[in-house]
Amino acid sequence: MTTQHIELTVNGQVREADVEPRLLLVHLLRDVFEMTGTHIGCDTSNCGACTVLVDGESAKSCTMLAVSAEGRSIKTIEGMADGATLHALQQAFWDQHGLQCGFCTPGMIMQASWLLARNPDPTDMEIREGIAGNLCRCTGYVNIVKAIEQAATELRAPASTDAPAEPAAAS
Amino acid sequence: MIPAQFDYVRPAAMHEALQILVDREGDAKILAGGYSLLPLLKLRLASPALLVDIRDIDGLDEIVETTDGLRIGSRSTHRSILENPVVVAGYPLLSDAAGGIGDPQVRNWGTIGGSCAHADPSSDWPAVLIATSASIVLRSTAGERTVPARSFFLDTFQTAIEPTELLTEVIIPRAPRPSGAAYAKLERRAGDFSTVGVAAQLSLGADGRIAAAGIGLTAVAEAPFAATAAEASLIGSEPNEAAFQAAGIAAAAESRPGSDSHGPAEYKRAMVKEMVVRALRSAAGRAQAQR
């Protein structure tokens, strides 16, 4: 089987790999780049655990070929924190107990980041519709919705001097 | 789940893609958003030798209103249709249907052309295209042809597309005003495939009676289809509850559902009647608003 050379950006860094065309994006991230923050849940595009951003649009990385991601910009859960400072969404999931087992959390946070980029002040129902493609079998979603609300509020607030630079807050 | 091996090409232009389909006739599958094709490959229900990714081909994601009606490029995602200003302003049937497809990630990447070419018997767009008597444009190295949606969906996962053809756009004709259209979907869970999906479009005459009717049904036969007896029953009627109930009964009789995890056939047939009535009520309300 021939492989194809691909180049793409992952969390701001240019990465290259030689891959079989059948390699899925999630396997490229986990097995080739050894970034295991992106989880494989159902592997049938139902559960959303593998959600990443591709050119800013949330995608289920089990349902995209690595070769199709060539030239695109990928953002994963590993790209959210700024050094030791958690992203507002990560901190909010911590504060609000938005996770129990945590398996769905990386996908949930990436999907929430897509939602808040498009809709910085979502209603409860808009949050629920926004994460309709992400399944959590522990929490019943209540604390996840609270966490996303907390993060939305923080990201909308004017940046204070000690807060990490957050471009979304400007909108 | 890992797909079987295949080769992958990403042609830069339409003519290259069409030539590949000729050179590799029967071996190649078109890849757009991937949300229909990749699950099939992963389940190994399909194992094409070659995938032709149409991501780089220009002109396939435009949505424009012309004298023919609304032309939607085949690579338009469900979300781009849902959020298109022309659709928002004048095509509530499309908004109804697009908003109910899958979940946000599916709508971000899944395309109308992919959905139609894949022809899952439970998918939503085919019912919409049937109800509106839309056309589907297919291109090959030999030129272009237009197939009415009503004769495009042949059987489960089977369409009128030849192996050398690429689906480039769908054309939804402008309905004579006053008209209204709506989509009613029954689903077991949010984001699921339809248990029953009904697209309905009504045009009213000067006398206020129904002058034209289109009803497309999905998930209740081997392929999406037009409920022609139900359509005929509406012509000349006042747009009222009695007419909608009669159409619902006719559509239920025309449907051929199977029993599966979504429910027994008898239940689905009862739901066809109910969902047809709901779609017609909503369509009639929208038509009345244009008078």
PDB file of N, CA and C in Angstrom, chain B residues 8-57:
ATOM      1  N   TYR B   8      -6.331   7.451  -2.954  1.00  0.00           N
ATOM      2  CA  TYR B   8      -6.995   8.728  -2.707  1.00  0.00           C
ATOM      3  C   TYR B   8      -6.417   9.764  -3.644  1.00  0.00           C
ATOM      4  N   VAL B   9      -7.300  10.486  -4.325  1.00  0.00           N
ATOM      5  CA  VAL B   9      -6.850  11.615  -5.144  1.00  0.00           C
ATOM      6  C   VAL B   9      -7.717  12.821  -4.832  1.00  0.00           C
ATOM      7  N   ARG B  10      -7.104  13.996  -5.016  1.00  0.00           N
ATOM      8  CA  ARG B  10      -7.841  15.235  -4.772  1.00  0.00           C
ATOM      9  C   ARG B  10      -7.639  16.146  -5.966  1.00  0.00           C
ATOM     10  N   PRO B  11      -8.430  15.924  -7.028  1.00  0.00           N
ATOM     11  CA  PRO B  11      -8.234  16.729  -8.240  1.00  0.00           C
ATOM     12  C   PRO B  11      -8.499  18.207  -7.973  1.00  0.00           C
ATOM     13  N   ALA B  12      -7.746  19.042  -8.725  1.00  0.00           N
ATOM     14  CA  ALA B  12      -7.850  20.482  -8.508  1.00  0.00           C
ATOM     15  C   ALA B  12      -8.995  21.085  -9.309  1.00  0.00           C
ATOM     16  N   ALA B  13      -9.480  20.365 -10.317  1.00  0.00           N
ATOM     17  CA  ALA B  13     -10.491  20.953 -11.195  1.00  0.00           C
ATOM     18  C   ALA B  13     -11.531  19.902 -11.578  1.00  0.00           C
ATOM     19  N   MET B  14     -12.701  20.411 -11.945  1.00  0.00           N
ATOM     20  CA  MET B  14     -13.827  19.549 -12.311  1.00  0.00           C
ATOM     21  C   MET B  14     -13.467  18.577 -13.437  1.00  0.00           C
ATOM     22  N   HIS B  15     -12.809  19.099 -14.506  1.00  0.00           N
ATOM     23  CA  HIS B  15     -12.544  18.226 -15.658  1.00  0.00           C
ATOM     24  C   HIS B  15     -11.619  17.071 -15.272  1.00  0.00           C
ATOM     25  N   GLU B  16     -10.711  17.335 -14.335  1.00  0.00           N
ATOM     26  CA  GLU B  16      -9.827  16.245 -13.873  1.00  0.00           C
ATOM     27  C   GLU B  16     -10.635  15.184 -13.138  1.00  0.00           C
ATOM     28  N   ALA B  17     -11.531  15.636 -12.292  1.00  0.00           N
ATOM     29  CA  ALA B  17     -12.346  14.696 -11.510  1.00  0.00           C
ATOM     30  C   ALA B  17     -13.182  13.832 -12.447  1.00  0.00           C
ATOM     31  N   LEU B  18     -13.791  14.473 -13.448  1.00  0.00           N
ATOM     32  CA  LEU B  18     -14.663  13.730 -14.363  1.00  0.00           C
ATOM     33  C   LEU B  18     -13.866  12.722 -15.183  1.00  0.00           C
ATOM     34  N   GLN B  19     -12.631  13.104 -15.570  1.00  0.00           N
ATOM     35  CA  GLN B  19     -11.786  12.172 -16.334  1.00  0.00           C
ATOM     36  C   GLN B  19     -11.399  10.974 -15.466  1.00  0.00           C
ATOM     37  N   ILE B  20     -11.136  11.221 -14.193  1.00  0.00           N
ATOM     38  CA  ILE B  20     -10.802  10.111 -13.286  1.00  0.00           C
ATOM     39  C   ILE B  20     -11.977   9.137 -13.197  1.00  0.00           C
ATOM     40  N   LEU B  21     -13.193   9.687 -13.141  1.00  0.00           N
ATOM     41  CA  LEU B  21     -14.369   8.815 -13.062  1.00  0.00           C
ATOM     42  C   LEU B  21     -14.495   7.945 -14.308  1.00  0.00           C
ATOM     43  N   VAL B  22     -14.075   8.481 -15.456  1.00  0.00           N
ATOM     44  CA  VAL B  22     -14.094   7.689 -16.697  1.00  0.00           C
ATOM     45  C   VAL B  22     -12.985   6.635 -16.666  1.00  0.00           C
ATOM     46  N   ASP B  23     -11.779   7.080 -16.304  1.00  0.00           N
ATOM     47  CA  ASP B  23     -10.627   6.164 -16.308  1.00  0.00           C
ATOM     48  C   ASP B  23     -10.805   5.019 -15.311  1.00  0.00           C
ATOM     49  N   ARG B  24     -11.468   5.308 -14.210  1.00  0.00           N
ATOM     50  CA  ARG B  24     -11.614   4.310 -13.141  1.00  0.00           C
ATOM     51  C   ARG B  24     -13.075   3.916 -12.972  1.00  0.00           C
ATOM     52  N   GLU B  25     -13.793   3.830 -14.082  1.00  0.00           N
ATOM     53  CA  GLU B  25     -15.246   3.626 -14.041  1.00  0.00           C
ATOM     54  C   GLU B  25     -15.641   2.451 -13.151  1.00  0.00           C
ATOM     55  N   GLY B  26     -16.488   2.737 -12.186  1.00  0.00           N
ATOM     56  CA  GLY B  26     -16.986   1.703 -11.289  1.00  0.00           C
ATOM     57  C   GLY B  26     -16.107   1.454 -10.082  1.00  0.00           C
ATOM     58  N   ASP B  27     -14.841   1.918 -10.137  1.00  0.00           N
ATOM     59  CA  ASP B  27     -13.896   1.700  -9.033  1.00  0.00           C
ATOM     60  C   ASP B  27     -13.865   2.869  -8.058  1.00  0.00           C
ATOM     61  N   ALA B  28     -14.382   4.020  -8.493  1.00  0.00           N
ATOM     62  CA  ALA B  28     -14.154   5.256  -7.743  1.00  0.00           C
ATOM     63  C   ALA B  28     -15.421   5.728  -7.051  1.00  0.00           C
ATOM     64  N   LYS B  29     -15.223   6.315  -5.888  1.00  0.00           N
ATOM     65  CA  LYS B  29     -16.327   6.936  -5.151  1.00  0.00           C
ATOM     66  C   LYS B  29     -15.947   8.384  -4.865  1.00  0.00           C
ATOM     67  N   ILE B  30     -16.942   9.279  -4.955  1.00  0.00           N
ATOM     68  CA  ILE B  30     -16.713  10.690  -4.641  1.00  0.00           C
ATOM     69  C   ILE B  30     -16.746  10.883  -3.128  1.00  0.00           C
ATOM     70  N   LEU B  31     -15.777  11.643  -2.624  1.00  0.00           N
ATOM     71  CA  LEU B  31     -15.750  12.002  -1.207  1.00  0.00           C
ATOM     72  C   LEU B  31     -15.988  13.504  -1.073  1.00  0.00           C
ATOM     73  N   ALA B  32     -17.027  13.861  -0.319  1.00  0.00           N
ATOM     74  CA  ALA B  32     -17.262  15.290  -0.020  1.00  0.00           C
ATOM     75  C   ALA B  32     -17.080  15.468   1.479  1.00  0.00           C
ATOM     76  N   GLY B  33     -18.160  15.620   2.234  1.00  0.00           N
ATOM     77  CA  GLY B  33     -18.023  15.795   3.690  1.00  0.00           C
ATOM     78  C   GLY B  33     -17.587  14.532   4.402  1.00  0.00           C
ATOM     79  N   GLY B  34     -17.960  13.390   3.849  1.00  0.00           N
ATOM     80  CA  GLY B  34     -17.533  12.102   4.401  1.00  0.00           C
ATOM     81  C   GLY B  34     -18.484  11.499   5.422  1.00  0.00           C
ATOM     82  N   TYR B  35     -19.511  12.254   5.821  1.00  0.00           N
ATOM     83  CA  TYR B  35     -20.351  11.763   6.914  1.00  0.00           C
ATOM     84  C   TYR B  35     -21.313  10.643   6.490  1.00  0.00           C
ATOM     85  N   SER B  36     -21.478  10.429   5.206  1.00  0.00           N
ATOM     86  CA  SER B  36     -22.201   9.237   4.745  1.00  0.00           C
ATOM     87  C   SER B  36     -21.225   8.154   4.316  1.00  0.00           C
ATOM     88  N   LEU B  37     -20.200   8.547   3.571  1.00  0.00           N
ATOM     89  CA  LEU B  37     -19.311   7.557   2.962  1.00  0.00           C
ATOM     90  C   LEU B  37     -18.384   6.885   3.984  1.00  0.00           C
ATOM     91  N   LEU B  38     -17.803   7.690   4.890  1.00  0.00           N
ATOM     92  CA  LEU B  38     -16.819   7.079   5.800  1.00  0.00           C
ATOM     93  C   LEU B  38     -17.429   6.000   6.703  1.00  0.00           C
ATOM     94  N   PRO B  39     -18.625   6.227   7.272  1.00  0.00           N
ATOM     95  CA  PRO B  39     -19.213   5.126   8.040  1.00  0.00           C
ATOM     96  C   PRO B  39     -19.391   3.850   7.208  1.00  0.00           C
ATOM     97  N   LEU B  40     -19.760   3.997   5.943  1.00  0.00           N
ATOM     98  CA  LEU B  40     -19.899   2.815   5.082  1.00  0.00           C
ATOM     99  C   LEU B  40     -18.563   2.108   4.893  1.00  0.00           C
ATOM    100  N   LEU B  41     -17.513   2.919   4.707  1.00  0.00           N
ATOM    101  CA  LEU B  41     -16.177   2.331   4.504  1.00  0.00           C
ATOM    102  C   LEU B  41     -15.702   1.644   5.784  1.00  0.00           C
ATOM    103  N   LYS B  42     -15.982   2.281   6.929  1.00  0.00           N
ATOM    104  CA  LYS B  42     -15.520   1.715   8.195  1.00  0.00           C
ATOM    105  C   LYS B  42     -16.246   0.407   8.516  1.00  0.00           C
ATOM    106  N   LEU B  43     -17.528   0.358   8.160  1.00  0.00           N
ATOM    107  CA  LEU B  43     -18.285  -0.885   8.359  1.00  0.00           C
ATOM    108  C   LEU B  43     -17.991  -1.905   7.259  1.00  0.00           C
ATOM    109  N   ARG B  44     -17.217  -1.476   6.274  1.00  0.00           N
ATOM    110  CA  ARG B  44     -16.862  -2.290   5.102  1.00  0.00           C
ATOM    111  C   ARG B  44     -18.095  -2.743   4.325  1.00  0.00           C
ATOM    112  N   LEU B  45     -19.117  -1.887   4.356  1.00  0.00           N
ATOM    113  CA  LEU B  45     -20.270  -2.116   3.492  1.00  0.00           C
ATOM    114  C   LEU B  45     -19.935  -1.656   2.080  1.00  0.00           C
ATOM    115  N   ALA B  46     -18.921  -0.805   1.962  1.00  0.00           N
ATOM    116  CA  ALA B  46     -18.422  -0.389   0.651  1.00  0.00           C
ATOM    117  C   ALA B  46     -16.906  -0.442   0.719  1.00  0.00           C
ATOM    118  N   SER B  47     -16.274  -0.850  -0.368  1.00  0.00           N
ATOM    119  CA  SER B  47     -14.810  -0.825  -0.415  1.00  0.00           C
ATOM    120  C   SER B  47     -14.344  -0.441  -1.809  1.00  0.00           C
ATOM    121  N   PRO B  48     -14.555   0.848  -2.162  1.00  0.00           N
ATOM    122  CA  PRO B  48     -14.092   1.327  -3.469  1.00  0.00           C
ATOM    123  C   PRO B  48     -12.561   1.306  -3.526  1.00  0.00           C
ATOM    124  N   ALA B  49     -12.020   1.159  -4.737  1.00  0.00           N
ATOM    125  CA  ALA B  49     -10.563   1.138  -4.905  1.00  0.00           C
ATOM    126  C   ALA B  49      -9.981   2.544  -4.830  1.00  0.00           C
ATOM    127  N   LEU B  50     -10.820   3.538  -5.119  1.00  0.00           N
ATOM    128  CA  LEU B  50     -10.318   4.913  -5.208  1.00  0.00           C
ATOM    129  C   LEU B  50     -11.345   5.893  -4.646  1.00  0.00           C
ATOM    130  N   LEU B  51     -10.871   6.812  -3.810  1.00  0.00           N
ATOM    131  CA  LEU B  51     -11.720   7.926  -3.384  1.00  0.00           C
ATOM    132  C   LEU B  51     -11.272   9.195  -4.106  1.00  0.00           C
ATOM    133  N   VAL B  52     -12.244   9.923  -4.642  1.00  0.00           N
ATOM    134  CA  VAL B  52     -11.973  11.182  -5.335  1.00  0.00           C
ATOM    135  C   VAL B  52     -12.536  12.302  -4.463  1.00  0.00           C
ATOM    136  N   ASP B  53     -11.636  12.996  -3.775  1.00  0.00           N
ATOM    137  CA  ASP B  53     -12.033  14.065  -2.855  1.00  0.00           C
ATOM    138  C   ASP B  53     -12.277  15.331  -3.671  1.00  0.00           C
ATOM    139  N   ILE B  54     -13.507  15.869  -3.616  1.00  0.00           N
ATOM    140  CA  ILE B  54     -13.846  17.032  -4.451  1.00  0.00           C
ATOM    141  C   ILE B  54     -13.688  18.365  -3.698  1.00  0.00           C
ATOM    142  N   ARG B  55     -12.969  18.314  -2.595  1.00  0.00           N
ATOM    143  CA  ARG B  55     -12.779  19.499  -1.753  1.00  0.00           C
ATOM    144  C   ARG B  55     -12.203  20.712  -2.503  1.00  0.00           C
ATOM    145  N   ASP B  56     -11.284  20.481  -3.444  1.00  0.00           N
ATOM    146  CA  ASP B  56     -10.585  21.601  -4.084  1.00  0.00           C
ATOM    147  C   ASP B  56     -11.272  22.132  -5.342  1.00  0.00           C
ATOM    148  N   ILE B  57     -12.388  21.527  -5.735  1.00  0.00           N
ATOM    149  CA  ILE B  57     -13.026  21.943  -6.987  1.00  0.00           C
ATOM    150  C   ILE B  57     -13.888  23.184  -6.741  1.00  0.00           C
TER     151      ILE B  57
END
